[in-house]
Amino acid sequence: MTISYEKFNLKEVINASGKMTILGVSKVSENVLAAQKFGGEHFFEMSELSIQTGAYLAKLLTVEDAQVVSSASAGIAQSVAALIGEGSVYHAYHPYTDKITKREIILPKGHNVDYGTPVEVMVEQGGGQVVEAGYANMCSPEHIETMITDQTAAILYIKSHHTVQKSMLSVEEAATVAKAHKLPLIVDAAAEEDLFKYIEAGADLVIYSGAKAIEGPSAGLVIGKKAYIEWIRLQGKGIGRAMKIGKDNILGFTQAVEDYVKNGSEAGDSMQARLAPFIAALNQINNIEAKSVQDGAGRDIYRASIKVSGEKSAKAVIQELKAESPAIYTREYQANNGIIEFDIRSVNEEEMTKIVTRLTEIMN
Ligand SMILES: *Cc1c(COP(=O)(O)O)cnc(C)c1O
């Protein structure tokens, strides 16, 4: 039996909710699939594959070196382990040894978030001990500075919409503190779109997730200082083994980064053009008023927004959309106001037609 949703008794899913981990985050392009296929069908000297794809990405991103890892989480754990072990093979084999005591990782308190897993868990997996700086609602360069001791191994900064945003020091300010104390600065930019600016801001290691903004397969990327990246590679003999990434995804992800750097993400204009016929079709449905709206945070993202009237509430419609196959997932944040949004970044024309068909059934 060939692969299908039915084979495993799964519902087909249309993801009109955005980049959601619970739905598998991204779909990959034909280009990326071709690279994954080449990876799946051939053998490689694996250590060379790792070094050479890293060198290729480093050149593309104008950084000293890069390493493809299995996820951003693995990137955090292995970066922490690398900066604690500093290239020691003994440490790679005994990552939690008490012969090495310098394990403190300073993290702004407002950055100690749960992105699906607490940041702290990944730091501890790498053998680090989180030392929080500042308070729940603020962290200044001085707050970081006062927590530095001779046991500090690194400073960790989480750049994310999950974190506290107000009264937080910038990446540049964190880099200034790090440099003044000769400490490495790790920036977790897992879901961020800019692959250049945090290195430019002075970070020593920057971590990205493969399937978020980059829209690659399941993977992670660490870029930065050559010596540190080499220490990360050494973790492959230790904790990194449990976070191994396959040759198919190393090649698919590398292709995804290359395409992303060349083409960026889909522009707002293109989304609006794709939305126009979809919105016209939605407006034909009973008790639905549809229009195009820009992202609330002002990003160059456009979505279809529908106002539901009549007997069924927006919440009920959302539930019905998910109930059958295809299960249609939408943005639900404004359901209390009778509004449902469709994010089309991962939705093609055929899927839009399926959404219109299903919604017509539900509203009649
Ligand atoms: C998603 C996310 C991660 C984890 O990325 P994975 O590749 O899924 O491990 C880490 N940090 C932040 C801030 C994230 O948003």
Coordinates of C-alpha atoms and ligand atoms in Angstrom, one line a residue:
M1 CA 0.0 0.0 0.0
T2 CA 1.4 3.3 -1.0
I3 CA 1.6 6.2 1.5
S4 CA -1.6 8.1 2.2
Y5 CA -3.6 9.6 5.0
E6 CA -5.9 6.6 4.9
K7 CA -3.1 4.1 5.4
F8 CA -2.6 5.3 9.0
N9 CA -6.2 6.2 9.6
L10 CA -5.4 9.9 9.6
K11 CA -7.4 12.9 8.6
E12 CA -6.1 15.0 5.8
V13 CA -5.2 18.4 7.3
I14 CA -5.5 21.8 5.6
N15 CA -3.4 24.3 7.6
A16 CA -4.9 27.7 7.4
S17 CA -3.7 28.6 10.9
G18 CA -0.1 29.6 10.2
K19 CA 3.1 27.9 11.3
M20 CA 1.9 25.5 13.9
T21 CA 4.1 22.9 15.5
I22 CA 1.0 20.8 16.4
L23 CA 0.3 20.4 12.6
G24 CA 3.9 19.7 11.6
V25 CA 4.9 23.3 11.0
S26 CA 5.8 23.5 7.2
K27 CA 5.3 21.9 3.9
V28 CA 8.5 21.7 1.8
S29 CA 9.1 22.7 -1.8
E30 CA 9.8 20.4 -4.8
N31 CA 13.3 21.7 -4.7
V32 CA 13.8 20.6 -1.1
L33 CA 12.1 17.3 -1.8
A34 CA 14.5 16.6 -4.6
A35 CA 17.4 17.3 -2.3
Q36 CA 15.9 15.0 0.4
K37 CA 15.4 12.3 -2.3
F38 CA 19.1 12.6 -3.4
G39 CA 20.1 12.3 0.3
G40 CA 17.8 9.2 0.8
E41 CA 19.2 7.5 -2.3
H42 CA 22.9 7.9 -1.8
F43 CA 25.7 7.3 0.7
F44 CA 28.0 9.9 2.1
E45 CA 31.1 10.2 4.3
M46 CA 28.8 11.6 7.0
S47 CA 31.4 13.7 8.9
E48 CA 32.3 15.4 5.5
L49 CA 28.6 15.9 4.7
S50 CA 28.2 17.7 8.0
I51 CA 31.4 19.8 7.6
Q52 CA 30.8 20.7 3.9
T53 CA 27.1 21.6 4.1
G54 CA 28.1 23.7 7.1
A55 CA 30.8 25.4 5.1
Y56 CA 28.4 26.0 2.2
L57 CA 25.8 27.6 4.5
A58 CA 28.5 29.6 6.3
K59 CA 29.5 31.1 2.9
L60 CA 25.9 31.8 2.0
L61 CA 25.2 33.5 5.4
T62 CA 28.7 35.2 5.5
V63 CA 29.6 33.7 8.9
E64 CA 32.7 31.8 10.0
D65 CA 31.1 28.4 10.2
A66 CA 27.7 26.6 10.5
Q67 CA 26.4 23.3 11.6
V68 CA 23.1 21.7 10.6
V69 CA 21.5 19.9 13.7
S70 CA 18.3 18.0 14.2
S71 CA 16.3 20.9 15.7
A72 CA 16.7 24.3 17.3
S73 CA 16.2 22.6 20.7
A74 CA 19.2 20.3 19.9
G75 CA 21.0 23.5 18.8
I76 CA 20.5 25.0 22.3
A77 CA 21.5 21.8 24.2
Q78 CA 24.6 21.2 22.0
S79 CA 25.7 24.9 22.1
V80 CA 25.5 24.9 25.9
A81 CA 27.5 21.6 26.1
A82 CA 30.0 22.9 23.6
L83 CA 30.7 26.1 25.6
I84 CA 30.9 24.2 28.9
G85 CA 33.3 21.5 27.4
E86 CA 35.3 23.9 25.3
G87 CA 36.5 21.1 23.0
S88 CA 37.4 18.6 25.8
V89 CA 36.9 15.0 24.6
Y90 CA 36.7 13.9 28.2
H91 CA 33.7 16.3 28.6
A92 CA 32.1 15.0 25.4
Y93 CA 32.1 11.5 27.0
H94 CA 31.2 12.7 30.5
P95 CA 29.0 15.7 29.8
Y96 CA 27.7 16.0 33.3
T97 CA 30.9 15.3 35.2
D98 CA 31.6 17.3 38.4
K99 CA 35.2 17.7 37.3
I100 CA 33.9 20.6 35.3
T101 CA 32.1 23.1 37.4
K102 CA 31.8 26.2 35.2
R103 CA 28.3 25.5 34.0
E104 CA 26.3 28.7 34.6
I105 CA 24.2 30.0 31.7
I106 CA 22.8 33.5 32.3
L107 CA 19.3 34.0 30.9
P108 CA 17.0 37.0 31.2
K109 CA 14.2 35.9 33.5
G110 CA 11.6 37.0 30.9
H111 CA 13.3 34.8 28.4
N112 CA 12.9 31.6 30.4
V113 CA 9.8 30.6 28.4
D114 CA 8.1 27.4 27.3
Y115 CA 8.0 27.3 23.5
G116 CA 6.5 23.8 23.7
T117 CA 9.4 22.8 26.0
P118 CA 11.0 25.1 28.6
V119 CA 14.2 26.7 27.5
E120 CA 15.6 25.6 30.8
V121 CA 15.2 21.9 30.0
M122 CA 17.4 22.2 26.9
V123 CA 20.0 24.1 28.9
E124 CA 20.1 21.4 31.5
Q125 CA 20.3 18.7 28.8
G126 CA 23.4 20.4 27.7
G127 CA 24.8 20.3 31.2
G128 CA 24.1 23.9 31.9
Q129 CA 22.6 25.6 35.0
V130 CA 20.2 28.4 34.3
V131 CA 20.9 31.6 36.2
E132 CA 18.1 34.0 35.7
A133 CA 18.9 37.7 35.4
G134 CA 16.5 40.6 36.0
Y135 CA 12.8 40.2 36.8
A136 CA 9.7 38.8 35.2
N137 CA 9.1 42.2 33.4
M138 CA 12.5 43.6 32.9
C139 CA 16.2 42.9 32.3
S140 CA 18.9 45.5 31.7
P141 CA 22.6 45.0 30.8
E142 CA 23.4 45.7 34.5
H143 CA 21.0 42.9 35.6
I144 CA 23.1 40.5 33.4
E145 CA 26.3 41.9 34.6
T146 CA 25.6 41.4 38.3
M147 CA 24.9 37.7 37.7
I148 CA 28.3 37.0 36.1
T149 CA 30.7 34.9 38.2
D150 CA 33.8 32.8 37.6
Q151 CA 31.3 29.9 37.0
T152 CA 29.6 31.6 34.1
A153 CA 30.0 29.7 30.8
A154 CA 27.8 31.7 28.5
I155 CA 24.9 34.2 28.2
L156 CA 21.8 33.0 26.4
Y157 CA 19.3 35.4 24.7
I158 CA 15.9 34.2 23.4
K159 CA 14.7 36.3 20.5
S160 CA 11.0 35.3 20.2
H161 CA 7.4 36.5 20.4
H162 CA 7.1 34.0 23.3
T163 CA 9.3 36.1 25.5
V164 CA 8.6 39.3 27.5
Q165 CA 9.3 42.2 25.1
K166 CA 9.0 45.3 27.3
S167 CA 12.0 46.6 29.2
M168 CA 14.3 43.9 27.8
L169 CA 17.9 44.6 26.8
S170 CA 18.6 44.3 23.1
V171 CA 20.8 41.6 21.5
E172 CA 23.4 44.4 20.9
E173 CA 23.4 45.3 24.6
A174 CA 23.8 41.6 25.6
A175 CA 26.7 41.3 23.1
T176 CA 28.4 44.3 24.7
V177 CA 28.2 42.8 28.1
A178 CA 29.4 39.4 26.8
K179 CA 32.4 41.0 25.1
A180 CA 33.3 43.1 28.1
H181 CA 33.5 39.9 30.2
K182 CA 35.0 37.7 27.5
L183 CA 31.9 35.4 27.5
P184 CA 30.2 33.8 24.5
L185 CA 26.7 35.0 23.7
I186 CA 24.2 32.4 22.3
V187 CA 21.0 33.8 20.6
D188 CA 18.1 31.4 20.1
A189 CA 16.3 33.0 17.1
A190 CA 14.4 29.8 16.2
A191 CA 11.4 31.3 14.5
E192 CA 13.0 34.5 13.3
E193 CA 13.1 35.5 9.7
D194 CA 16.4 37.4 9.5
L195 CA 19.4 35.0 9.1
F196 CA 22.0 37.8 9.3
K197 CA 21.1 40.4 11.9
Y198 CA 21.9 38.6 15.2
I199 CA 25.4 37.7 14.1
E200 CA 25.8 41.3 12.9
A201 CA 24.5 42.4 16.4
G202 CA 27.5 40.6 18.0
A203 CA 26.2 37.1 18.9
D204 CA 28.8 34.3 18.8
L205 CA 26.3 31.6 18.1
V206 CA 22.8 32.0 16.6
I207 CA 20.3 29.1 16.4
Y208 CA 17.4 28.7 13.9
S209 CA 14.7 26.1 13.5
G210 CA 14.5 24.3 10.2
A211 CA 10.7 24.2 9.6
K212 CA 9.7 27.6 10.8
A213 CA 10.6 30.7 8.8
I214 CA 13.0 28.8 6.6
E215 CA 10.2 26.2 5.7
G216 CA 12.6 23.3 5.5
P217 CA 12.3 19.8 6.8
S218 CA 12.7 19.0 10.5
A219 CA 16.2 20.4 11.3
G220 CA 18.0 23.2 13.1
L221 CA 20.9 25.4 12.3
V222 CA 23.7 26.9 14.4
I223 CA 25.9 29.6 12.9
G224 CA 28.8 31.6 14.3
K225 CA 32.4 31.4 15.5
K226 CA 34.4 28.6 13.9
A227 CA 35.9 27.3 17.2
Y228 CA 32.5 27.1 18.9
I229 CA 31.0 25.3 15.9
E230 CA 33.8 22.8 16.0
W231 CA 33.1 22.2 19.7
I232 CA 29.4 21.7 18.7
R233 CA 30.4 19.0 16.1
L234 CA 32.4 17.3 18.9
Q235 CA 29.1 16.7 20.7
G236 CA 28.2 14.2 18.0
K237 CA 30.4 11.8 19.9
G238 CA 28.4 12.6 23.1
I239 CA 24.9 14.0 23.7
G240 CA 24.6 14.9 20.0
R241 CA 24.2 11.3 19.1
A242 CA 20.7 11.2 20.6
M243 CA 19.9 14.2 18.4
K244 CA 21.2 12.9 15.2
I245 CA 19.8 14.2 11.9
G246 CA 19.6 12.1 8.7
K247 CA 21.4 12.7 5.5
D248 CA 18.1 13.4 3.7
N249 CA 17.2 16.2 6.0
I250 CA 20.7 17.7 6.1
L251 CA 20.6 18.1 2.3
G252 CA 16.9 19.1 2.2
F253 CA 17.4 21.7 4.9
T254 CA 20.6 23.1 3.2
Q255 CA 18.5 23.5 0.0
A256 CA 15.8 25.2 2.0
V257 CA 18.2 27.8 3.4
E258 CA 19.6 28.5 0.0
D259 CA 16.1 29.0 -1.5
Y260 CA 15.1 31.1 1.5
V261 CA 18.1 33.4 1.2
K262 CA 17.5 33.7 -2.6
N263 CA 13.7 34.2 -2.6
G264 CA 12.8 35.1 1.0
S265 CA 9.2 34.3 2.1
E266 CA 6.2 34.9 0.0
A267 CA 5.5 38.7 -0.4
G268 CA 2.3 40.3 0.8
D269 CA 1.4 41.3 -2.8
S270 CA 1.5 37.6 -3.9
M271 CA -0.6 36.6 -0.9
Q272 CA -3.2 39.3 -1.8
A273 CA -3.3 38.1 -5.4
R274 CA -3.9 34.5 -4.3
L275 CA -6.5 35.7 -1.7
A276 CA -8.7 37.7 -4.2
P277 CA -10.5 34.7 -5.8
F278 CA -10.8 32.9 -2.5
I279 CA -12.4 35.9 -0.8
A280 CA -14.8 36.4 -3.7
A281 CA -15.8 32.7 -3.4
L282 CA -16.2 33.0 0.4
N283 CA -18.5 36.1 -0.1
Q284 CA -20.9 33.9 -2.0
I285 CA -21.6 31.7 1.1
N286 CA -24.6 32.4 3.3
N287 CA -24.0 34.5 6.4
I288 CA -20.3 35.0 5.6
E289 CA -18.7 38.4 5.0
A290 CA -15.1 38.0 3.8
K291 CA -12.3 40.5 3.3
S292 CA -8.5 40.6 3.3
V293 CA -6.7 41.8 6.4
Q294 CA -3.1 42.5 7.2
D295 CA -1.3 40.8 10.0
G296 CA -2.0 42.4 13.4
A297 CA 1.7 42.9 14.1
G298 CA 2.1 44.8 10.8
R299 CA 4.2 42.1 9.1
D300 CA 3.8 41.7 5.3
I301 CA 1.3 38.9 5.7
Y302 CA -2.3 39.1 4.5
R303 CA -5.1 36.7 5.5
A304 CA -8.8 36.2 4.7
S305 CA -11.0 37.3 7.5
I306 CA -14.6 36.2 7.7
K307 CA -17.3 37.5 9.8
V308 CA -19.9 34.9 10.7
S309 CA -23.5 35.8 11.3
G310 CA -26.7 33.9 11.6
E311 CA -27.5 30.9 13.8
K312 CA -24.1 29.3 14.1
S313 CA -21.4 31.0 16.1
A314 CA -17.9 31.4 14.8
K315 CA -16.7 28.9 17.5
A316 CA -19.2 26.3 16.3
V317 CA -18.0 26.8 12.7
I318 CA -14.4 26.4 13.7
Q319 CA -15.2 23.1 15.4
E320 CA -17.1 21.8 12.4
L321 CA -14.2 22.8 10.1
K322 CA -11.9 20.6 12.1
A323 CA -14.3 17.7 12.5
E324 CA -14.1 16.0 9.2
S325 CA -11.5 15.1 6.6
P326 CA -10.0 17.3 5.4
A327 CA -9.7 18.9 8.9
I328 CA -9.4 22.6 8.3
Y329 CA -7.4 24.5 10.9
T330 CA -7.9 28.3 11.1
R331 CA -6.8 31.2 13.2
E332 CA -9.2 31.3 16.2
Y333 CA -8.0 34.3 18.2
Q334 CA -11.0 36.5 17.3
A335 CA -13.7 33.8 17.4
N336 CA -15.4 35.6 20.4
N337 CA -16.0 38.5 18.0
G338 CA -17.5 36.3 15.4
I339 CA -14.4 36.4 13.2
I340 CA -12.3 33.5 11.7
E341 CA -9.1 34.1 9.9
F342 CA -7.5 31.9 7.2
D343 CA -3.7 32.1 6.8
I344 CA -2.9 31.0 3.3
R345 CA 0.9 30.8 3.5
S346 CA 0.7 27.0 3.5
V347 CA -2.5 26.7 1.5
N348 CA -2.7 26.2 -2.2
E349 CA -5.5 26.9 -4.7
E350 CA -6.9 23.3 -4.6
E351 CA -7.1 23.5 -0.8
M352 CA -8.8 26.9 -0.9
T353 CA -11.5 25.3 -3.1
K354 CA -11.9 22.5 -0.5
I355 CA -12.3 25.2 2.3
V356 CA -15.0 27.0 0.3
T357 CA -16.8 23.7 -0.3
R358 CA -16.7 22.6 3.3
L359 CA -17.7 26.0 4.6
T360 CA -20.7 26.1 2.2
E361 CA -21.8 22.7 3.6
I362 CA -21.5 24.0 7.1
M363 CA -23.4 27.3 6.5
N364 CA -26.3 25.7 4.6
Ligands
LIG1 C1 10.3 26.7 18.1 C2 11.3 27.3 19.0 C3 12.3 26.5 19.5 C4 12.5 25.0 19.1 O1 12.6 24.8 17.8 P1 12.6 23.2 17.4 O2 13.4 23.3 16.0 O3 11.2 22.8 17.2 O4 13.4 22.5 18.4 C5 13.3 27.1 20.3 N1 13.2 28.3 20.7 C6 12.2 29.1 20.3 C7 12.1 30.5 20.8 C8 11.2 28.6 19.5 O5 10.2 29.4 19.1

